[in-house]
Coordinates of C-alpha atoms and ligand atoms in Angstrom, one line a residue:
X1 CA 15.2 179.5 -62.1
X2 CA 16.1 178.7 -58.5
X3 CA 17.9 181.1 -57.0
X4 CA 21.2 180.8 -55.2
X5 CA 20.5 182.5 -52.5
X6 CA 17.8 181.4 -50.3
X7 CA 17.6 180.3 -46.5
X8 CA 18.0 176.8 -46.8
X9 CA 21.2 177.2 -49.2
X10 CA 22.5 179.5 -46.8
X11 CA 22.0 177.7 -43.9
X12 CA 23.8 174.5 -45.1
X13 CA 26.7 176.9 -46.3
X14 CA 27.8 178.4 -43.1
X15 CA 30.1 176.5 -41.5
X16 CA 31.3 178.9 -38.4
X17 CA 29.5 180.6 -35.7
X18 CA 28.5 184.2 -37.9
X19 CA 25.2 183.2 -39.3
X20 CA 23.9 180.6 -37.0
X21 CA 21.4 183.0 -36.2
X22 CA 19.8 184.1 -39.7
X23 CA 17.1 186.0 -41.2
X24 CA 16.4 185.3 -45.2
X25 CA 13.9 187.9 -46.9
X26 CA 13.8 188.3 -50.8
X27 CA 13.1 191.7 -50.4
X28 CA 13.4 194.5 -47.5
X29 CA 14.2 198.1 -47.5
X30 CA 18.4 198.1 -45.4
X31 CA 19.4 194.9 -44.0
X32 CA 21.5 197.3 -41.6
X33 CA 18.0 198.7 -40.4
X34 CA 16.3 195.3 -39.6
X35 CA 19.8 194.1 -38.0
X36 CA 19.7 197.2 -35.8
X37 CA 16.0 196.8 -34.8
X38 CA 16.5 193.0 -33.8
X39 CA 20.2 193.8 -32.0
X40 CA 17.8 196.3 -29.7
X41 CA 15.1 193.3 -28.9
X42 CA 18.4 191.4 -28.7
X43 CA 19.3 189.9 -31.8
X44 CA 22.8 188.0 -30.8
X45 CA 26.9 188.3 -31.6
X46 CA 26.9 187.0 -35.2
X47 CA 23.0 187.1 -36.4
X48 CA 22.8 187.8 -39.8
X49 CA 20.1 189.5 -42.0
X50 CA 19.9 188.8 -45.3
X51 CA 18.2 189.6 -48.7
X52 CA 18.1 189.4 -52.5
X53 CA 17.2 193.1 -53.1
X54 CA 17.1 196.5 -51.1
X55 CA 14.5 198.9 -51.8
X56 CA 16.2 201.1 -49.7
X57 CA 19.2 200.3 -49.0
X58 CA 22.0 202.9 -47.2
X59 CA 25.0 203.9 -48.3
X60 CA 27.8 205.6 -45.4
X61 CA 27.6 209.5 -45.1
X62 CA 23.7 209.6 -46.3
X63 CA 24.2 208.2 -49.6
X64 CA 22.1 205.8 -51.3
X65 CA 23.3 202.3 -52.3
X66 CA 22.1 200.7 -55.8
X67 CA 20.3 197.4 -55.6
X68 CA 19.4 195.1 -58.6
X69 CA 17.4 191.6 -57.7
X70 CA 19.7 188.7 -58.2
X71 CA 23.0 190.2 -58.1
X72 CA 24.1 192.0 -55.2
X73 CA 25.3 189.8 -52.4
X74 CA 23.6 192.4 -49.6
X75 CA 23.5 191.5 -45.3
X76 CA 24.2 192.5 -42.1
X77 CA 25.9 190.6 -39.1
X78 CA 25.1 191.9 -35.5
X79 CA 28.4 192.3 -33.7
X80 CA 28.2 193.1 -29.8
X81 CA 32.3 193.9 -29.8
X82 CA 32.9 196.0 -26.3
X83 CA 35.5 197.4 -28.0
X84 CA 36.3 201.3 -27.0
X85 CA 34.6 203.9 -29.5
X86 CA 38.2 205.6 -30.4
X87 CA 38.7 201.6 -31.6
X88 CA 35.9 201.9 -34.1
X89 CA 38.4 202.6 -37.1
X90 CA 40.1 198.7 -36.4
X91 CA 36.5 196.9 -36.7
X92 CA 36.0 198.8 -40.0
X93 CA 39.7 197.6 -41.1
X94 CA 39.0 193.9 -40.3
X95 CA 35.8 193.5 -42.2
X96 CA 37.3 195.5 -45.4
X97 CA 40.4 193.0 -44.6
X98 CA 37.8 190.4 -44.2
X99 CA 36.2 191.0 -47.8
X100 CA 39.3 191.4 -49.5
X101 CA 40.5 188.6 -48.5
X102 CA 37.1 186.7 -49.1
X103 CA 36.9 187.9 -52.7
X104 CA 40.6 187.9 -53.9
X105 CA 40.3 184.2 -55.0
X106 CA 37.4 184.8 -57.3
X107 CA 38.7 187.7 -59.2
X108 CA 41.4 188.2 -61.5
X109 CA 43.5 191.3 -60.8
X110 CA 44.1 193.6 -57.9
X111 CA 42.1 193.4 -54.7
X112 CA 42.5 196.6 -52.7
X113 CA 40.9 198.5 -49.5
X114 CA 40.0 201.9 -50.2
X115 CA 40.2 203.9 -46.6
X116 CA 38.3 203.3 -44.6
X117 CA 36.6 200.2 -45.9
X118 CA 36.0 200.3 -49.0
X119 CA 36.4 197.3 -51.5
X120 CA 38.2 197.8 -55.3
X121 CA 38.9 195.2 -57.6
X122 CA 41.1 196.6 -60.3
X123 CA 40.8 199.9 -58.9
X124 CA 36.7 200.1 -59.2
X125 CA 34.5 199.7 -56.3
X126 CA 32.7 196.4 -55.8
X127 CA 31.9 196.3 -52.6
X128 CA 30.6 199.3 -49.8
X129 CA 30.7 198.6 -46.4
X130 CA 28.6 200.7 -43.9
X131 CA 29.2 200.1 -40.0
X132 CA 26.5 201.2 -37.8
X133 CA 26.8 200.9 -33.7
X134 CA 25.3 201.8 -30.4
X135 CA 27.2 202.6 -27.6
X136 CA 27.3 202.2 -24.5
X137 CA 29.5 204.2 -22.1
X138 CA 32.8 205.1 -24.2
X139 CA 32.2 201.3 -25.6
X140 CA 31.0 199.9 -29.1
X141 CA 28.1 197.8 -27.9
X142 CA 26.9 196.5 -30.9
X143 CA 28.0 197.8 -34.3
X144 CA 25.7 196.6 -37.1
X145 CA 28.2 195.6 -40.2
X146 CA 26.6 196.3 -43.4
X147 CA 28.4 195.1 -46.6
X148 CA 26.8 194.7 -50.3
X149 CA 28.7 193.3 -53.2
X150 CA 28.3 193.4 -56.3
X151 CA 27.9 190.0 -57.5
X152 CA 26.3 189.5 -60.9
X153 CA 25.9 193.1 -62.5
X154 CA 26.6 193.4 -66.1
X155 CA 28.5 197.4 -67.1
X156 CA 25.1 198.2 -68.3
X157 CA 23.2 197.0 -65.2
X158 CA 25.3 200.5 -63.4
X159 CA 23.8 203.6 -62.7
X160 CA 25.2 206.6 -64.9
X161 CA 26.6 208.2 -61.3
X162 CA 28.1 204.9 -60.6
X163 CA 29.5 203.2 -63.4
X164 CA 32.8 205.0 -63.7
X165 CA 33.8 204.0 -60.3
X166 CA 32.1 200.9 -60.2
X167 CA 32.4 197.0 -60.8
X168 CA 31.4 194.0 -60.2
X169 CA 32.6 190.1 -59.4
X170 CA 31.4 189.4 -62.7
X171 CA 32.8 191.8 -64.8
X172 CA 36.3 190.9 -63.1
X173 CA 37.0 187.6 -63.5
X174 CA 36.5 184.9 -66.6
X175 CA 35.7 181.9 -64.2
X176 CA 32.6 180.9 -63.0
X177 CA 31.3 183.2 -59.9
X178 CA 30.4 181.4 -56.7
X179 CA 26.8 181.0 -55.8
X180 CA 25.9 184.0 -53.2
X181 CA 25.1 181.5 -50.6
X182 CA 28.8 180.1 -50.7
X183 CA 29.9 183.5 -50.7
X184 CA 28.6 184.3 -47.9
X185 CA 29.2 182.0 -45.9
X186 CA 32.9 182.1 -47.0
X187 CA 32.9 186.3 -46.0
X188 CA 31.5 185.4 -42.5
X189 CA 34.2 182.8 -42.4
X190 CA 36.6 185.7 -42.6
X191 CA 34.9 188.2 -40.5
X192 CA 34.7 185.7 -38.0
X193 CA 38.7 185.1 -37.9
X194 CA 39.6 188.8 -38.6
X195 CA 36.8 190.0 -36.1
X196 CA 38.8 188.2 -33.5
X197 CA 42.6 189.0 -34.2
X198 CA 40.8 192.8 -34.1
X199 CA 39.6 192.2 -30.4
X200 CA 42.5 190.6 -29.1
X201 CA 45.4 193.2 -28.1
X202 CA 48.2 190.6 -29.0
X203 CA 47.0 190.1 -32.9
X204 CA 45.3 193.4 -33.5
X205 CA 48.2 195.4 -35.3
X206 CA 48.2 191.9 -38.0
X207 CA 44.9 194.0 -38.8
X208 CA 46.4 197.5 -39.3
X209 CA 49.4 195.7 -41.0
X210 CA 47.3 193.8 -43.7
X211 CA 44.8 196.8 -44.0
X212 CA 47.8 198.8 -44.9
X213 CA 49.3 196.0 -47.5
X214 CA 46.1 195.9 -48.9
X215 CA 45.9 199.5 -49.1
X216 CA 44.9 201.2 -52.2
X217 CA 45.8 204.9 -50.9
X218 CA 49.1 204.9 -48.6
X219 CA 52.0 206.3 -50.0
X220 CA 49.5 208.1 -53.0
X221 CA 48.6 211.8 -52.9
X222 CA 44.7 212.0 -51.8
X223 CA 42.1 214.1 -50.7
X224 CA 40.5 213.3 -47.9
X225 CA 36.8 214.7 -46.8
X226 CA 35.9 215.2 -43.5
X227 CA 32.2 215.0 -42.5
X228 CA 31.8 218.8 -41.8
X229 CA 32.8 219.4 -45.6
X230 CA 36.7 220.4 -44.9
X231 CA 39.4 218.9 -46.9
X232 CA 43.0 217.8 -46.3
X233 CA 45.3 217.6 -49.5
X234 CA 47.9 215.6 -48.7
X235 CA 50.1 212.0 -48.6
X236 CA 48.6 209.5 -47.4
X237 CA 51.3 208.1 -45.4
X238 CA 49.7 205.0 -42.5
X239 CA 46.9 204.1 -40.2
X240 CA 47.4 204.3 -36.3
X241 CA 46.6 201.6 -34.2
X242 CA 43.1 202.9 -34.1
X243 CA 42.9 202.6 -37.6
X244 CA 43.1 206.0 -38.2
X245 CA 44.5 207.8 -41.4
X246 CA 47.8 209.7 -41.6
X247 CA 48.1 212.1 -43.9
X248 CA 50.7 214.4 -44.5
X249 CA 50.3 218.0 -46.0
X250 CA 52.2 221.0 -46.1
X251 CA 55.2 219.8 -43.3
X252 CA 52.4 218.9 -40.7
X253 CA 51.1 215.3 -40.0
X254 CA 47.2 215.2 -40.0
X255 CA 45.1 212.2 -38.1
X256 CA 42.1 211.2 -40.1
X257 CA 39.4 209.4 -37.9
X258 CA 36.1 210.0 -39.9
X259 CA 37.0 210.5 -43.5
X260 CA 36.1 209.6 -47.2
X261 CA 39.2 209.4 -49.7
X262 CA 37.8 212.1 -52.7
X263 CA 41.2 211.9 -55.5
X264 CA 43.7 209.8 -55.4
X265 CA 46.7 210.8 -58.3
X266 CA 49.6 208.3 -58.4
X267 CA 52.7 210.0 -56.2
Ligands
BTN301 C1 29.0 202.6 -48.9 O1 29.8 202.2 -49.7 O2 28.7 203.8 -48.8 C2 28.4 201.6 -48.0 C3 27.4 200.7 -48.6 C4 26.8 199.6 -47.7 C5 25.7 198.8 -48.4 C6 25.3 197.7 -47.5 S1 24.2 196.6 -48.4 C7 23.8 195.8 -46.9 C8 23.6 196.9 -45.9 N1 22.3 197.4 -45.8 C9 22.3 198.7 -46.2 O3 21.3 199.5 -46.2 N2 23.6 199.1 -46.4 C10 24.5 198.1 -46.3

């Protein structure tokens, strides 16, 4: 059967500037590792890797991310932003903006961002989002934007460890699923336009204001995990300008830079 994602199909899909610059492979071990080898020998703003299956793909904090030939929609683009590294939390809320928005129309049911970037339809994760960068100076300059989707996976297509939290396109909607070419060329579309209202001072808060309409944890109680294995129990109460999490606990307001959201109980 021909596939629906190849080079060719992508090519005639894209219809902005993310992409112009494309690699196609059917198989590789991260997209976000080839896209950060071929930023260094200069890949350019908006190259794109992309491929039908991960053998090892990368997950954020060390983690592993699941793969299945056929029906993941997994890339990277290259982005060469200049943005300041205390800035870092508004690129990752544009692109999870950026998806949501991309993928609302094909679903039925809630889209929502799951803090930092992290995509749920109807409350289970369908797409991870993992944003690697180099810096230069106190500036992002390039941050290699990671993002697999779970097209086409059937319940029992999920990993045990997954599956609870877990979905996928298919399993949330009853129409027909775009083809993973389209799809991405539609999600580029949006990272392109949200990528931009993030760099420019005058639209950047639209950003923090959609992230937080679109947010699955404000005004719930959460736990949030810091990387050195601390935990804040609290209310999740807004993001900063910076994209940062507010949390409250115990009478004191908490800023939450690096994080992962562990519980979330309805408030
Ligand atoms: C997460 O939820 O922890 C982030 C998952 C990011 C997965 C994508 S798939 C394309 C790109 N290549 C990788 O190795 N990881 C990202």
């Amino acid at each position: 059967m021909a596939s629906d994602l190849d080079a060719d199909k992508i090519a005639s899909s894209i219809t902005g500037d993310l992409g112009r610059a494309l690699r196609y492979v059917d198989e590789i071990a991260s997209t976000n590792t080839a896209a950060m080898e071929w930023a260094t020998r200069g890949g350019p703003h908006g190259a794109v890797v992309v491929t039908d299956h991960q053998t090892g793909g990368r997950g954020r904090w060390g983690r592993s991310w699941f793969s299945l030939p056929g029906k993941l929609l997994q890339f990277s683009v290259i982005l060469r932003p200049d943005l300041p590294v205390e800035r870092h939390g508004l690129l990752t809320a544009a692109l999870g903006v950026a998806v949501a928005d991309a993928l609302e129309p094909i679903v039925d049911g809630t889209t929502a961002i799951k803090w930092p970037n992290d995509v749920l339809v109807n409350d289970k994760k369908v797409t991870g989002i993992l944003v690697e960068t180099q810096t230069t100076g106190s500036t992002i300059a390039v941050a290699v934007c990671g993002i697999g989707i779970n097209v086409a996976l059937e319940r029992d297509d999920l990993p045990p460890e997954i599956a609870p939290r877990a979905s996928s396109l298919l399993l949330e909607t009853n129409r027909p699923l775009p083809d993973r070419s389209a799809l991405l060329a539609d999600v580029l579309v949006q990272i392109e336009a949200r990528y931009a209202m993030a760099l420019d001072p005058g639209h950047s808060h639209a950003i923090i204001s959609r992230a937080a309409q679109r947010s699955a944890i404000l005004g719930r109680d959460v736990v949030v995990r810091d990387p050195d294995g601390s935990t804040i129990a609290g209310r999740a109460l807004s993001f900063n300008d910076n994209g940062a999490l507010i949390v409250e606990s115990d009478g004191a307001t908490h800023m939450v830079v690096v994080g992962e959201v562990e519980q979330l109980r309805t408030a």
